[in-house]
Amino acid sequence: MKKLVNDPREVVREMLEGLCDLHPGLALLADEDVVVRAGLPAPAARPVAVLSGGGAGHEPAHAGYVGPGLLAGAIAGDVFTSPSVDAVLAGIRAAAGPAGAVLVVKNYTGDRLNFGLAAELARAEGIPCEVIVVADDVALRDTVPPERRRGIAGTVLIHKLAGAAAAAGQDLAAVAAVARAAAAELGSMGVALGACTVPAAGRPGFVLGDAEIELGLGIHGEQGVERAMLAPADALVERIMAVIIEDRGLRRGDPVALLVNGLGGTPPMELAIIARRAIALLRERGMVVERAWAGEFLTALEMPGCSLSVLRLDAARLALLDAPGAAPAWPGPGRIAPRAVVPAPPRAAAAPVGAADPTLRAAVMAVAAALEAAEIRLTELDSAAGDGDLGLSMLRGAAALRALPDAAWTDPPTALAAMGEALRRAIAGSSGPFYATALLRAARGLPAAPGAAEWAAAFSAGVAA
């Protein structure tokens, strides 16, 4: 196991200490793994406290959502293990007052038991409590009834809605009603490309083949509901979104919020690709994507994969999502607009040209064919000496050469200049500018009908450039 930890038994406490060191708006209870907002008013003056939590390993959840307009506190258990009753009760006592507490709980047995019993004990102490169970995993729609589905990343949206309602001064019943109604309309589903390793276990929770994925996974390293073959990102998004849309009964004209959540090992590049197709698909289905976010919100340690969550909105929910909220992991309002595409500036009109030179074109097509044939070898060489992209770059260059129009082959200087421009546009990194510089410089002093000595001089000039 390769992880940047000290003692696996201390990872949760040390993680929370680091989080609170980095964010002065957070405070850590001395005797429990509980984070609360720093500087809370006296209990009698506190609004309804929204608390959540669960096993660690889902960072930035749950402590990352502690802050004004979101959670008043978060309770952490060991990795993928529910916190104890005493820890939850300590969190309620530290964050709540006579106005009471709303506990947002994901639908797992340990969380429901421990948060539920803590709520009973808090009520006995005079702190009214409501427990909201989030069961948003639509992957289980054909397996269990809705109330027995798992709670996954859509829970973050419930944190925001309930926290904003509490910050607005709504009473306990009203805050609970907001959270409960939203949880009932929320749908999420995930896909994993690999497993994660719990520090205490020291090995992955399951093994996938190179071309296998898990659809409908939970957030604790457990397997999904279906093992399938890897497919392009758009195809996976379409499959997941089809299940969410059908299960949640979403229709044309519905305003929605979208949450694209990375599971811990997925780079922003891939999450943006997923978000792009998810937003487009919702719009194609006639829905209005009012708000959208992409990033890591509720992870499963270092698991590669993502989940998608969709929530139907109304004016009240939209206002709560837009209400002020500040926490280390909350990204902001999530307002989006149609994609802005700026047209390229027009190019100058080309001068009249003569007939194409078939011999010149045939020579360059031979170059293109050689580059295409050598793609694998070029990739191998560049993987040893550089970053491994040369084969693909040269393949793009060959395609650009093949696409040059007849006007490019009128004479050698015209051809070299056109090739340089084409390679500059087609090949990123270093290679494109290298070849463009050489070809453009070689073309500069080359006559329309060069002899051998003039070709040699042009070659030397290109190399020197």
C-alpha positions as a printed NumPy array, in Angstrom:
array([[  0.   ,   0.   ,   0.   ],
       [  1.396,   3.386,  -1.023],
       [ -0.336,   6.205,   0.858],
       [  0.921,   9.389,   2.477],
       [ -0.199,   8.446,   5.986],
       [  1.443,   7.806,   9.309],
       [ -0.436,   5.298,  11.463],
       [ -3.591,   3.987,   9.701],
       [ -5.345,   4.214,  13.08 ],
       [ -4.748,   7.968,  13.223],
       [ -5.591,   9.055,   9.672],
       [ -8.996,  10.537,  10.518],
       [ -7.852,  12.654,  13.438],
       [ -4.748,  13.874,  11.633],
       [ -6.813,  14.693,   8.528],
       [ -9.281,  16.75 ,  10.591],
       [ -6.44 ,  18.536,  12.379],
       [ -4.927,  19.515,   9.043],
       [ -8.285,  20.684,   7.702],
       [ -8.908,  22.901,  10.718],
       [ -5.346,  24.253,  10.595],
       [ -5.944,  25.304,   6.996],
       [ -9.387,  26.838,   7.564],
       [ -9.694,  29.108,  10.611],
       [-13.496,  29.098,  10.324],
       [-13.501,  25.49 ,  11.561],
       [-13.015,  24.163,  15.071],
       [-12.251,  20.589,  16.166],
       [-13.693,  19.085,  19.331],
       [-10.975,  18.005,  21.742],
       [-12.285,  14.523,  22.485],
       [-14.255,  13.565,  19.373],
       [-13.696,  13.607,  15.619],
       [-16.213,  16.401,  15.199],
       [-15.744,  19.661,  13.284],
       [-18.02 ,  22.619,  14.021],
       [-18.163,  26.214,  12.902],
       [-15.813,  28.383,  14.907],
       [-17.328,  31.279,  16.796],
       [-20.894,  29.996,  17.038],
       [-23.195,  32.259,  19.077],
       [-24.47 ,  31.232,  22.484],
       [-26.876,  28.265,  22.275],
       [-29.969,  30.374,  22.884],
       [-29.167,  32.565,  19.875],
       [-28.361,  29.773,  17.441],
       [-30.583,  29.021,  14.46 ],
       [-31.419,  25.448,  13.544],
       [-28.144,  23.52 ,  13.26 ],
       [-27.722,  21.334,  10.198],
       [-25.28 ,  18.506,  10.842],
       [-24.11 ,  15.59 ,   8.76 ],
       [-21.335,  13.058,   8.72 ],
       [-20.424,   9.454,   8.262],
       [-17.297,   7.467,   7.693],
       [-14.13 ,   9.269,   6.637],
       [-12.65 ,   8.64 ,   3.223],
       [-15.22 ,  10.79 ,   1.402],
       [-13.281,  14.033,   1.601],
       [-14.001,  16.851,   1.167],
       [-17.229,  15.531,   2.686],
       [-18.302,  16.026,   5.304],
       [-16.244,  18.547,   7.228],
       [-15.527,  20.467,   4.045],
       [-19.138,  21.672,   4.036],
       [-19.059,  23.185,   7.512],
       [-19.535,  26.922,   7.245],
       [-22.088,  29.752,   7.146],
       [-25.097,  28.853,   5.056],
       [-24.211,  25.143,   5.025],
       [-23.441,  22.747,   7.872],
       [-23.022,  23.786,  11.485],
       [-21.022,  20.647,  12.17 ],
       [-19.809,  17.338,  10.762],
       [-19.058,  14.086,  12.544],
       [-16.44 ,  11.7  ,  11.154],
       [-16.044,   7.984,  11.805],
       [-13.139,   5.793,  10.841],
       [-12.649,   5.283,   7.112],
       [-15.963,   4.034,   5.66 ],
       [-17.276,   3.439,   9.209],
       [-20.143,   5.273,  10.846],
       [-19.226,   7.568,  13.745],
       [-20.304,   6.464,  17.2  ],
       [-23.473,   7.587,  18.953],
       [-21.388,   9.522,  21.468],
       [-19.529,  11.39 ,  18.707],
       [-22.79 ,  12.37 ,  16.999],
       [-24.302,  13.466,  20.308],
       [-21.198,  15.536,  21.034],
       [-21.616,  17.241,  17.66 ],
       [-25.264,  18.034,  18.369],
       [-24.416,  19.482,  21.778],
       [-21.57 ,  21.569,  20.338],
       [-23.502,  23.06 ,  17.41 ],
       [-27.205,  23.132,  18.324],
       [-29.347,  25.08 ,  20.747],
       [-33.042,  25.238,  21.641],
       [-33.949,  25.748,  17.964],
       [-32.841,  22.173,  17.377],
       [-30.844,  20.23 ,  14.815],
       [-31.46 ,  18.608,  11.465],
       [-29.262,  15.555,  10.887],
       [-28.668,  14.737,   7.218],
       [-27.836,  11.041,   7.   ],
       [-26.986,   8.843,   4.031],
       [-28.969,   5.627,   3.896],
       [-26.568,   3.142,   5.439],
       [-27.399,   0.979,   8.432],
       [-24.591,   2.225,  10.675],
       [-25.301,   5.893,   9.984],
       [-29.032,   5.509,  10.543],
       [-28.518,   3.641,  13.812],
       [-25.887,   5.935,  15.302],
       [-27.353,   9.254,  14.177],
       [-30.857,   8.053,  15.027],
       [-29.974,   7.036,  18.579],
       [-27.985,  10.245,  19.094],
       [-31.053,  12.214,  18.015],
       [-33.162,  10.355,  20.601],
       [-30.651,  11.135,  23.336],
       [-30.485,  14.794,  22.276],
       [-34.266,  15.072,  22.402],
       [-34.161,  13.7  ,  25.929],
       [-31.765,  16.549,  26.78 ],
       [-34.155,  19.14 ,  25.371],
       [-32.61 ,  19.587,  21.914],
       [-35.248,  18.855,  19.272],
       [-33.91 ,  16.868,  16.327],
       [-35.082,  15.783,  12.896],
       [-33.304,  13.059,  10.911],
       [-33.318,  13.309,   7.099],
       [-32.317,  10.139,   5.27 ],
       [-30.909,  10.579,   1.752],
       [-31.342,   7.531,  -0.515],
       [-30.491,   8.917,  -3.944],
       [-28.785,   5.949,  -5.658],
       [-31.082,   5.104,  -8.577],
       [-28.792,   2.243,  -9.665],
       [-30.665,   0.062,  -7.18 ],
       [-34.085,   0.841,  -8.683],
       [-34.618,  -2.75 ,  -9.846],
       [-33.162,  -4.286,  -6.697],
       [-34.682,  -2.598,  -3.645],
       [-37.577,  -0.219,  -2.917],
       [-36.768,   3.534,  -2.903],
       [-36.467,   3.759,   0.857],
       [-33.703,   1.137,   0.889],
       [-31.461,   2.716,  -1.734],
       [-28.005,   3.927,  -0.762],
       [-27.171,   7.556,  -0.128],
       [-24.365,   8.92 ,  -2.306],
       [-23.01 ,  12.23 ,  -3.619],
       [-26.321,  14.03 ,  -4.172],
       [-26.356,  14.425,  -0.389],
       [-24.13 ,  17.489,  -0.838],
       [-27.032,  19.372,  -2.466],
       [-29.204,  18.566,   0.558],
       [-26.497,  20.056,   2.799],
       [-26.729,  23.308,   0.865],
       [-30.513,  23.497,   0.755],
       [-30.982,  22.707,   4.436],
       [-28.116,  24.963,   5.499],
       [-29.515,  27.898,   3.547],
       [-32.99 ,  27.357,   4.972],
       [-31.559,  27.327,   8.49 ],
       [-29.492,  30.453,   7.833],
       [-32.654,  32.201,   6.63 ],
       [-34.216,  31.656,  10.063],
       [-36.665,  28.892,   9.19 ],
       [-37.721,  26.744,  12.126],
       [-36.887,  23.086,  12.638],
       [-39.973,  21.704,  10.924],
       [-39.509,  23.953,   7.902],
       [-35.81 ,  23.149,   7.475],
       [-36.55 ,  19.44 ,   7.764],
       [-39.36 ,  19.727,   5.23 ],
       [-37.056,  21.447,   2.72 ],
       [-34.429,  18.742,   3.085],
       [-36.868,  15.839,   3.066],
       [-38.732,  17.01 ,  -0.029],
       [-35.515,  17.615,  -1.965],
       [-34.098,  14.239,  -0.966],
       [-37.232,  12.59 ,  -2.35 ],
       [-36.649,  14.174,  -5.784],
       [-32.902,  13.607,  -5.979],
       [-31.363,  10.947,  -8.222],
       [-27.732,   9.846,  -8.473],
       [-25.734,   7.053, -10.086],
       [-22.031,   6.301, -10.334],
       [-19.451,   4.402, -12.358],
       [-16.028,   3.185, -11.202],
       [-13.009,   2.409, -13.349],
       [-11.17 ,   0.784, -10.461],
       [-11.242,   0.124,  -6.741],
       [ -9.872,   2.063,  -3.768],
       [ -7.686,   0.917,  -0.884],
       [ -8.829,   1.447,   2.689],
       [ -5.713,   2.258,   4.789],
       [ -6.568,  -0.299,   7.454],
       [ -7.116,  -3.035,   4.86 ],
       [ -4.062,  -2.306,   2.729],
       [ -5.496,  -3.778,  -0.483],
       [ -8.13 ,  -2.818,  -3.048],
       [-11.726,  -3.733,  -2.299],
       [-12.182,  -5.464,  -5.667],
       [-10.295,  -6.032,  -8.912],
       [-11.33 ,  -4.923, -12.4  ],
       [ -9.866,  -6.037, -15.702],
       [ -8.208,  -3.492, -17.942],
       [-11.394,  -3.028, -19.979],
       [-13.945,  -3.464, -17.166],
       [-15.97 ,  -0.942, -15.179],
       [-18.451,  -1.105, -12.323],
       [-21.808,   0.599, -12.835],
       [-23.939,   1.677,  -9.914],
       [-21.267,   1.462,  -7.245],
       [-21.578,   2.755,  -3.705],
       [-19.139,   5.073,  -1.978],
       [-17.402,   2.651,   0.371],
       [-15.265,   0.715,  -2.065],
       [-17.961,  -1.879,  -2.605],
       [-18.717,  -3.321,  -6.013],
       [-21.471,  -1.937,  -8.222],
       [-24.688,  -3.529,  -9.388],
       [-23.293,  -4.425, -12.819],
       [-19.862,  -5.121, -14.263],
       [-19.605,  -3.899, -17.849],
       [-17.049,  -3.147, -20.52 ],
       [-15.392,   0.243, -20.744],
       [-17.128,   2.581, -23.186],
       [-16.544,   6.165, -24.354],
       [-17.402,   8.84 , -21.82 ],
       [-20.447,  10.046, -23.766],
       [-21.92 ,   6.546, -23.874],
       [-21.498,   6.09 , -20.11 ],
       [-23.101,   9.466, -19.417],
       [-26.037,   8.628, -21.654],
       [-26.598,   5.316, -19.919],
       [-26.413,   6.78 , -16.42 ],
       [-28.538,   9.821, -17.234],
       [-31.203,   7.679, -18.886],
       [-31.663,   5.772, -15.618],
       [-31.772,   8.96 , -13.511],
       [-34.228,  10.74 , -15.829],
       [-36.588,   7.775, -16.01 ],
       [-36.447,   6.987, -12.308],
       [-37.001,  10.58 , -11.217],
       [-39.735,  11.175, -13.815],
       [-38.031,  14.237, -15.264],
       [-39.864,  15.871, -18.155],
       [-39.353,  18.533, -20.804],
       [-39.399,  21.981, -19.264],
       [-38.257,  20.833, -15.821],
       [-35.59 ,  23.088, -14.27 ],
       [-32.795,  20.987, -12.774],
       [-29.464,  21.143, -10.982],
       [-26.604,  18.834, -12.002],
       [-23.735,  17.644,  -9.82 ],
       [-20.819,  15.829, -11.492],
       [-18.8  ,  14.252,  -8.701],
       [-15.335,  12.748,  -8.95 ],
       [-14.771,   9.704,  -6.747],
       [-11.201,  10.645,  -5.835],
       [ -9.044,   9.424,  -8.71 ],
       [-10.571,  11.172, -11.709],
       [ -8.764,  14.209, -13.163],
       [-10.625,  17.461, -13.854],
       [-10.146,  16.859, -17.593],
       [-12.374,  13.782, -17.469],
       [-14.957,  15.375, -15.163],
       [-15.276,  18.282, -17.604],
       [-15.836,  15.838, -20.483],
       [-18.536,  14.116, -18.424],
       [-20.163,  17.428, -17.489],
       [-20.155,  18.561, -21.118],
       [-22.221,  15.566, -22.253],
       [-24.493,  15.54 , -19.195],
       [-25.438,  19.198, -19.675],
       [-25.984,  18.693, -23.401],
       [-28.123,  15.604, -22.849],
       [-30.378,  17.325, -20.328],
       [-30.852,  20.196, -22.753],
       [-31.549,  17.788, -25.607],
       [-34.292,  16.25 , -23.466],
       [-35.805,  19.698, -23.041],
       [-34.803,  20.29 , -19.426],
       [-33.452,  23.616, -18.206],
       [-30.078,  23.229, -16.482],
       [-30.258,  26.082, -14.005],
       [-27.184,  25.171, -11.963],
       [-24.303,  22.757, -12.474],
       [-21.077,  21.831, -10.719],
       [-18.198,  19.464, -11.488],
       [-15.436,  18.465,  -9.086],
       [-14.735,  16.264,  -6.1  ],
       [-17.579,  16.655,  -3.607],
       [-17.988,  13.23 ,  -1.993],
       [-15.265,  10.722,  -2.851],
       [-14.326,   7.128,  -2.132],
       [-10.655,   7.668,  -1.267],
       [ -8.682,   7.368,  -4.531],
       [-11.294,   5.503,  -6.576],
       [-11.246,   6.395, -10.288],
       [-14.747,   7.153, -11.532],
       [-17.576,   9.578, -11.044],
       [-21.223,   9.94 , -10.174],
       [-23.952,  12.135, -11.61 ],
       [-26.738,  13.678,  -9.539],
       [-29.81 ,  15.498, -10.818],
       [-32.304,  17.433,  -8.683],
       [-35.55 ,  18.907,  -9.941],
       [-35.776,  22.574,  -8.932],
       [-38.492,  25.051,  -8.145],
       [-38.168,  28.717,  -7.325],
       [-37.671,  28.053,  -3.608],
       [-34.924,  25.476,  -4.129],
       [-33.15 ,  27.655,  -6.664],
       [-33.163,  30.549,  -4.199],
       [-31.676,  28.327,  -1.491],
       [-28.934,  27.079,  -3.819],
       [-28.12 ,  30.697,  -4.672],
       [-28.221,  31.912,  -1.067],
       [-24.859,  32.894,   0.446],
       [-22.829,  29.952,   1.649],
       [-19.146,  29.625,   2.487],
       [-17.329,  26.402,   3.326],
       [-13.952,  24.976,   2.283],
       [-15.464,  22.587,  -0.277],
       [-18.533,  24.491,  -1.47 ],
       [-17.718,  25.795,  -4.974],
       [-20.263,  28.583,  -5.235],
       [-23.527,  29.209,  -7.055],
       [-22.931,  27.027, -10.106],
       [-24.585,  29.387, -12.578],
       [-24.095,  28.329, -16.186],
       [-25.001,  29.729, -19.592],
       [-24.961,  28.416, -23.155],
       [-21.456,  27.633, -24.325],
       [-19.708,  30.701, -25.75 ],
       [-17.95 ,  30.024, -29.039],
       [-15.942,  32.862, -30.566],
       [-15.572,  32.578, -34.369],
       [-12.071,  32.545, -35.782],
       [-11.013,  35.771, -37.536],
       [-11.368,  35.554, -41.326],
       [ -8.27 ,  34.788, -43.362],
       [ -7.069,  36.881, -46.22 ],
       [ -8.316,  35.753, -49.633],
       [ -5.854,  33.52 , -51.486],
       [ -4.223,  34.781, -54.643],
       [ -5.011,  32.989, -57.934],
       [ -2.879,  29.874, -58.4  ],
       [ -1.752,  27.644, -61.198],
       [ -2.147,  23.905, -61.622],
       [ -1.033,  21.487, -58.92 ],
       [  2.268,  19.673, -59.351],
       [  1.468,  15.921, -59.065],
       [  5.086,  14.958, -58.394],
       [  5.34 ,  17.386, -55.477],
       [  2.055,  16.186, -53.998],
       [  3.08 ,  12.514, -54.39 ],
       [  6.342,  13.134, -52.528],
       [  4.557,  14.738, -49.581],
       [  1.897,  11.986, -49.514],
       [  4.757,   9.495, -49.217],
       [  5.972,  11.432, -46.186],
       [  2.444,  11.302, -44.684],
       [  2.25 ,   7.541, -45.266],
       [  5.637,   7.014, -43.602],
       [  4.549,   8.997, -40.538],
       [  1.31 ,   6.999, -40.268],
       [  3.145,   3.69 , -40.551],
       [  5.63 ,   4.718, -37.845],
       [  3.077,   5.883, -35.247],
       [  3.673,   3.036, -32.775],
       [  7.455,   3.203, -33.105],
       [  7.49 ,   6.985, -32.678],
       [  5.336,   6.637, -29.556],
       [  7.731,   4.033, -28.12 ],
       [ 10.769,   6.2  , -28.786],
       [  9.155,   9.3  , -27.328],
       [  7.928,   7.374, -24.276],
       [ 11.563,   6.561, -23.521],
       [ 12.885,  10.053, -24.216],
       [  9.901,  12.334, -23.554],
       [  6.192,  12.304, -22.827],
       [  5.044,   9.725, -25.367],
       [  2.879,  11.916, -27.598],
       [  4.996,  12.073, -30.75 ],
       [  3.273,   9.197, -32.563],
       [ -0.15 ,  10.801, -32.147],
       [  1.261,  14.225, -33.059],
       [  2.758,  12.931, -36.284],
       [ -0.488,  11.124, -37.095],
       [ -2.294,  14.458, -36.809],
       [  0.394,  16.06 , -38.943],
       [ -0.026,  13.444, -41.651],
       [ -3.779,  14.031, -41.693],
       [ -3.161,  17.781, -42.044],
       [ -0.845,  17.219, -45.011],
       [ -3.402,  14.971, -46.715],
       [ -6.061,  17.653, -46.261],
       [ -4.123,  20.412, -48.048],
       [ -6.02 ,  21.79 , -51.082],
       [ -4.871,  21.686, -54.698],
       [ -3.702,  25.287, -54.393],
       [ -0.965,  24.155, -51.982],
       [  0.85 ,  22.15 , -54.664],
       [  1.408,  24.849, -57.281],
       [  5.166,  25.075, -56.711],
       [  7.74 ,  24.112, -54.017],
       [  7.772,  27.405, -52.017],
       [  3.974,  27.482, -51.928],
       [  3.886,  23.832, -50.857],
       [  6.474,  24.243, -48.077],
       [  4.699,  27.318, -46.705],
       [  1.312,  25.562, -46.784],
       [  2.79 ,  22.503, -45.06 ],
       [  4.314,  24.676, -42.345],
       [  0.999,  26.404, -41.671],
       [ -0.866,  23.088, -41.626],
       [  1.555,  21.447, -39.183],
       [  1.561,  24.506, -36.942],
       [ -2.214,  24.255, -36.586],
       [ -2.401,  20.457, -36.341],
       [  0.429,  19.636, -33.928],
       [  0.61 ,  21.072, -30.432],
       [  3.596,  20.964, -28.081],
       [  7.085,  21.423, -29.505],
       [  6.811,  19.491, -32.755],
       [  4.369,  21.778, -34.539],
       [  6.444,  24.97 , -34.105],
       [  9.662,  23.069, -34.945],
       [  8.403,  21.833, -38.288],
       [  6.533,  25.039, -39.091],
       [  9.651,  27.126, -38.468],
       [ 11.817,  24.919, -40.666],
       [  9.328,  24.717, -43.537],
       [  8.467,  28.422, -43.565],
       [ 12.141,  29.441, -43.514],
       [ 12.985,  26.942, -46.259],
       [ 10.17 ,  28.291, -48.411],
       [ 11.294,  31.887, -48.04 ],
       [ 14.297,  31.77 , -50.398],
       [ 13.241,  28.901, -52.647],
       [ 12.477,  29.737, -56.315],
       [  9.434,  28.343, -58.091],
       [ 11.567,  25.847, -60.042],
       [ 14.535,  25.021, -57.815],
       [ 17.518,  22.918, -58.777],
       [ 19.38 ,  20.49 , -56.522],
       [ 21.687,  23.161, -55.069],
       [ 18.722,  25.408, -54.234],
       [ 16.852,  22.542, -52.56 ],
       [ 19.973,  21.827, -50.488],
       [ 20.294,  25.474, -49.482],
       [ 16.619,  25.603, -48.5  ],
       [ 17.06 ,  22.465, -46.402],
       [ 20.071,  23.955, -44.615],
       [ 18.164,  27.173, -43.964],
       [ 15.255,  25.22 , -42.462],
       [ 17.543,  23.199, -40.178],
       [ 19.333,  26.351, -39.02 ],
       [ 15.994,  28.066, -38.283]])
